[in-house]
Short mmCIF file of C-alpha atoms in Angstrom, two decimals:
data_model
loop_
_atom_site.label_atom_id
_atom_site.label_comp_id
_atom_site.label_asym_id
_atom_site.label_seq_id
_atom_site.Cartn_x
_atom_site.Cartn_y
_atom_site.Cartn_z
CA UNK A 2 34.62 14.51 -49.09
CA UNK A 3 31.14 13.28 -48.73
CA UNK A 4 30.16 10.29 -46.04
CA UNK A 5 26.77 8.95 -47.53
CA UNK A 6 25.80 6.27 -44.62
CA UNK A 7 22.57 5.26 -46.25
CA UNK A 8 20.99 4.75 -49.51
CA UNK A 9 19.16 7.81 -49.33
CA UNK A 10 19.61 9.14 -52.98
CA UNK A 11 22.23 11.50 -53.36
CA UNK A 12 22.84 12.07 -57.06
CA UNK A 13 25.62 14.57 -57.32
CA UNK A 14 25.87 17.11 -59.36
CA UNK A 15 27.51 15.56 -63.19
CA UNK A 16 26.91 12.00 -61.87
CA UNK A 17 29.40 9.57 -60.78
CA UNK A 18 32.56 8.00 -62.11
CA UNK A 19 32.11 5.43 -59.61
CA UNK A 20 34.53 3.08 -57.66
CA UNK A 21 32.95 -0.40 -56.49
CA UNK A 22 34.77 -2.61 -53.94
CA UNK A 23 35.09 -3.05 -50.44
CA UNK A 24 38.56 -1.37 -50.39
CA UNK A 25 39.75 -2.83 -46.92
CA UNK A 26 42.95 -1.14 -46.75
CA UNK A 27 42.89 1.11 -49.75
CA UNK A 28 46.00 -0.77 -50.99
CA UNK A 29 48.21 0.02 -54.60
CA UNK A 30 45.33 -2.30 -56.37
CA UNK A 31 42.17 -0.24 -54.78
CA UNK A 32 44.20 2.76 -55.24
CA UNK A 33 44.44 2.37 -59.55
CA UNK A 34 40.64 1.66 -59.27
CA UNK A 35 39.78 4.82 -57.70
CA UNK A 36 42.27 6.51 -60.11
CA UNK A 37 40.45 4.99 -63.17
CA UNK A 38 37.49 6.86 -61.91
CA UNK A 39 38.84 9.75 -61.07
CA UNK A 40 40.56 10.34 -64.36
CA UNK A 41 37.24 9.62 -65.91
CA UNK A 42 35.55 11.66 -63.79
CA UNK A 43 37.90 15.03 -64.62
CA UNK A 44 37.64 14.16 -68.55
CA UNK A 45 33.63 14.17 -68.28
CA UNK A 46 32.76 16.26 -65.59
CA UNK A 47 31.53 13.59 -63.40
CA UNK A 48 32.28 13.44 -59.59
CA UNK A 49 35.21 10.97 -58.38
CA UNK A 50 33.02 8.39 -55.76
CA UNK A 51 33.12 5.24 -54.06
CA UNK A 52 31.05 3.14 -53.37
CA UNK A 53 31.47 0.29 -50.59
CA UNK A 54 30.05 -0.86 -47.45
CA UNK A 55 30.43 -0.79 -43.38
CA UNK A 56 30.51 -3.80 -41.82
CA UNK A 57 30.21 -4.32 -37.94
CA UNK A 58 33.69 -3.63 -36.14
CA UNK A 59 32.99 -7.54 -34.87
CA UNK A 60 32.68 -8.98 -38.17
CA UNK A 61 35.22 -10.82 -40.08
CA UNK A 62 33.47 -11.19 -43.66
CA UNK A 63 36.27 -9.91 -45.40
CA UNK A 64 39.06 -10.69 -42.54
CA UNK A 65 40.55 -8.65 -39.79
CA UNK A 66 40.66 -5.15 -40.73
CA UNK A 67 44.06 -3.10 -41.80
CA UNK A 68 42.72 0.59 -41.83
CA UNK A 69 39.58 1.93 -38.65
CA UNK A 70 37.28 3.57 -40.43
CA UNK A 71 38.34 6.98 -39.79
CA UNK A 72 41.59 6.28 -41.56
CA UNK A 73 40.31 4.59 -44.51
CA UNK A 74 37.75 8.30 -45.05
CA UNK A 75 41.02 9.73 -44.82
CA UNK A 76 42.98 8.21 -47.16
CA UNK A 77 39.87 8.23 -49.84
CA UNK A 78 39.79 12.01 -49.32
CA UNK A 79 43.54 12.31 -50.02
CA UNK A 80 43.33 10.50 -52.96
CA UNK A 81 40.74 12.95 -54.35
CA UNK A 82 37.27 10.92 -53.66
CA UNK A 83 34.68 13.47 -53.04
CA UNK A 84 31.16 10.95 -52.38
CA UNK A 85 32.32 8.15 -50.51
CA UNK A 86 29.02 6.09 -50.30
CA UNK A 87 29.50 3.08 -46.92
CA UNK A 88 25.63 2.26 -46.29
CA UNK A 89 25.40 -0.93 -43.63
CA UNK A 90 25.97 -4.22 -45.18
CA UNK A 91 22.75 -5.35 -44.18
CA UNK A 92 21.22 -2.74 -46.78
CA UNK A 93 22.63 -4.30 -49.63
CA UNK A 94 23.43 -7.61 -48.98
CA UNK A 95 19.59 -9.29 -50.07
CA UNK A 96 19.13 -6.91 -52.95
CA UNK A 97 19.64 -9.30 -56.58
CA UNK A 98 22.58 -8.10 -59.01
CA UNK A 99 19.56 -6.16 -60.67
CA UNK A 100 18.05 -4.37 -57.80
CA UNK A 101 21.85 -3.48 -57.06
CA UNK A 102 22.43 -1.82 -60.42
CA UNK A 103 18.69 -0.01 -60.23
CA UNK A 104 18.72 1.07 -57.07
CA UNK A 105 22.14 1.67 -55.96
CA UNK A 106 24.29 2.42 -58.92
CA UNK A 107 21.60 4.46 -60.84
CA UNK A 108 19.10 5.03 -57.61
CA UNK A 109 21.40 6.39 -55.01
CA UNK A 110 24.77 7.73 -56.47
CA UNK A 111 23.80 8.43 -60.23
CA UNK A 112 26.43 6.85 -61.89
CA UNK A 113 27.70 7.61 -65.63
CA UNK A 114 30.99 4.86 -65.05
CA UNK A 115 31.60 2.59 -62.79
CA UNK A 116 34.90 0.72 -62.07
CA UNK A 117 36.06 -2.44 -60.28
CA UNK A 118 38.46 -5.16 -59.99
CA UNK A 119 38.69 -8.22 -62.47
CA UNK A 120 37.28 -10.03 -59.47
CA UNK A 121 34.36 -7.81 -58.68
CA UNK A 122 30.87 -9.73 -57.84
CA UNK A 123 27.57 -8.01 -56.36
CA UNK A 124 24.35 -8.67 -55.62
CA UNK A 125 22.58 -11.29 -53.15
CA UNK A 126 25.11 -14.33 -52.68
CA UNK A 127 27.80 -12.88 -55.05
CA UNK A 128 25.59 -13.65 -57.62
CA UNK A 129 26.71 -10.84 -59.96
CA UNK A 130 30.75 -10.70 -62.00
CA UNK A 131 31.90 -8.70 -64.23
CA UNK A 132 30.50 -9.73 -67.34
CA UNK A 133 26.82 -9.63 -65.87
CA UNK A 134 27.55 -5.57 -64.65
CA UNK A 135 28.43 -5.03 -68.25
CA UNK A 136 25.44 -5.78 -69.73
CA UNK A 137 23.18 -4.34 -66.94
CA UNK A 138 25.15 -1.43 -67.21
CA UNK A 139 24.83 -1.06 -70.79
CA UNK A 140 21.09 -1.51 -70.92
CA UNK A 141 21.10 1.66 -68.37
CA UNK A 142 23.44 3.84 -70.56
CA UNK A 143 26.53 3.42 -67.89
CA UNK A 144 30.22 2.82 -69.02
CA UNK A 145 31.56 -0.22 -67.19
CA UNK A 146 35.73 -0.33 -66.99
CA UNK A 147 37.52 -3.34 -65.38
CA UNK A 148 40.82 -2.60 -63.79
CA UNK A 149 43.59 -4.76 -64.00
CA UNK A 150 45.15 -6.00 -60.89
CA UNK A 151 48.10 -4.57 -59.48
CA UNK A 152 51.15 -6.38 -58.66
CA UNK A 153 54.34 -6.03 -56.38
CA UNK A 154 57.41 -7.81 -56.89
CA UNK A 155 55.39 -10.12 -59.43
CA UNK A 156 52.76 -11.12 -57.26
CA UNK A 157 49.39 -9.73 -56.93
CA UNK A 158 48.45 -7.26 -54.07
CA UNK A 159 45.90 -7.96 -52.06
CA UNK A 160 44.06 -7.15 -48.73
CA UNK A 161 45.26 -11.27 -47.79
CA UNK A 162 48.76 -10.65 -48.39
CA UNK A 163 49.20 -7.22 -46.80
CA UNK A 164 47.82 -9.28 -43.65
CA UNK A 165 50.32 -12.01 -44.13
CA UNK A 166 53.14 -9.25 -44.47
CA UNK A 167 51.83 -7.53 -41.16
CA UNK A 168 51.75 -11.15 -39.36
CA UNK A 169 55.31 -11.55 -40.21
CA UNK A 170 56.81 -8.87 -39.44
CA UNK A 171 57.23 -7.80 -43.24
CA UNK A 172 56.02 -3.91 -42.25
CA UNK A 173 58.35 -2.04 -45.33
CA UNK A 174 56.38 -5.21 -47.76
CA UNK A 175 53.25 -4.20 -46.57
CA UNK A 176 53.85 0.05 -46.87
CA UNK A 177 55.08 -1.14 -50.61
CA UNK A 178 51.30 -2.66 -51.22
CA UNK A 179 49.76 -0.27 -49.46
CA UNK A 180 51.03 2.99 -51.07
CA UNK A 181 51.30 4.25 -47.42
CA UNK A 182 52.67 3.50 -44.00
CA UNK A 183 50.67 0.88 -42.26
CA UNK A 184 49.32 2.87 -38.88
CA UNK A 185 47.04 1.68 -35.78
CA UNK A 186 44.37 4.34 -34.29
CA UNK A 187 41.96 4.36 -31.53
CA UNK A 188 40.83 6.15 -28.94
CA UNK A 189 43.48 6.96 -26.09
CA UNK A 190 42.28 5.91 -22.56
CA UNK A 191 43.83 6.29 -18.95
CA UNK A 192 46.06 3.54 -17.86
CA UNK A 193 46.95 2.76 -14.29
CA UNK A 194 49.39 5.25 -14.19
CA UNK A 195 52.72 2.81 -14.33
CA UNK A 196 54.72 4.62 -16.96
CA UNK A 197 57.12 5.78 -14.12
CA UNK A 198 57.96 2.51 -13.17
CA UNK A 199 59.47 1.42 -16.79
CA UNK A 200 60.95 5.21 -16.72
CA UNK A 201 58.95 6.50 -20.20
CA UNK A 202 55.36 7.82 -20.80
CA UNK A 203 52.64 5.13 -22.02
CA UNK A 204 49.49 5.64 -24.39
CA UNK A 205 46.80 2.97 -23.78
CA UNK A 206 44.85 2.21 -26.93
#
């Protein structure tokens, strides 16, 4: 898979069939997204991508964060994304729902199809939905295709209530929305060297 950390233009080879969303988590909901594309991608020759952003490990825009950034390119690359496209929020987040379309969608990752959520807005103050990326789309030739939500035991997933699952203690609720075990990485450091006194080895993180 393909980190693109800018919006340098890339267009890959076919185009996109392009995945649009944050994807905190890569949950059973992102996950039928990307799969949308992908299977579009594989029926026209079109490269499976996603497109997203990196916000600063401080930041809590969209809430404290289930999956480091290393594990989330992971998990995209298992799933079968080959351009994963994460330029820095502040990049993208004064461009209009226009400039977005123009200069990211078409610009940068030369998309044929994009896909999103039912909820998906863009653009400068969220002021782009769904029904306003259809019709910029279609003026610029490029398939739109909304993806319904997905739901677990008849309630929608989402990045909120994997959080609330993990709060409680609900860890097998939260693997269910996620589509795969719920993990913690970092960097290991040294530690003061007490393991010996609770009788088993330690890992500072």
């Amino acid at each position: 898979m393909e980190i693109h950390r800018s919006l340098e233009p890339v267009q890959p080879a076919g185009g996109c069939a392009l995945a649009l969303g944050y994807f905190d988590g890569l949950h059973q909901g992102h996950r039928a997204v990307i799969a949308a594309a992908k299977a579009w991608a594989e029926a026209n020759g079109a490269q499976p991508a996603v497109f997203t952003f990196a916000l600063p490990a401080e930041s809590r825009i969209k809430g404290r964060r289930l999956l480091s950034t290393r594990e989330k390119h992971r998990r995209a690359a298992e799933i079968g994304v080959t351009h994963y496209f994460a330029p820095p929020f502040e990049e993208i987040r004064d461009q209009s729902p226009q400039q977005f379309v123009d200069r990211i969608l078409v610009g940068c990752c030369g998309a044929r199809a994009v896909f999103c959520g039912e909820d998906f807005t863009f653009g400068k103050d969220r002021a782009g939905n769904v029904p306003l990326l259809r019709r910029l789309c279609a003026e610029r030739g490029i398939r739109v295709e909304v993806v319904p939500y997905a739901c677990y035991e008849g309630q929608r997933v989402s990045s909120t209530r994997i959080r609330a699952a993990l709060e409680e203690g609900q860890v097998e609720l939260a693997n269910a929305m996620l589509g795969e075990d719920y993990c913690l990485d970092g960097a290991v450091h040294q530690g003061t060297g007490r393991g010996h006194v609770w009788g088993f080895p330690t890992v500072n993180q």
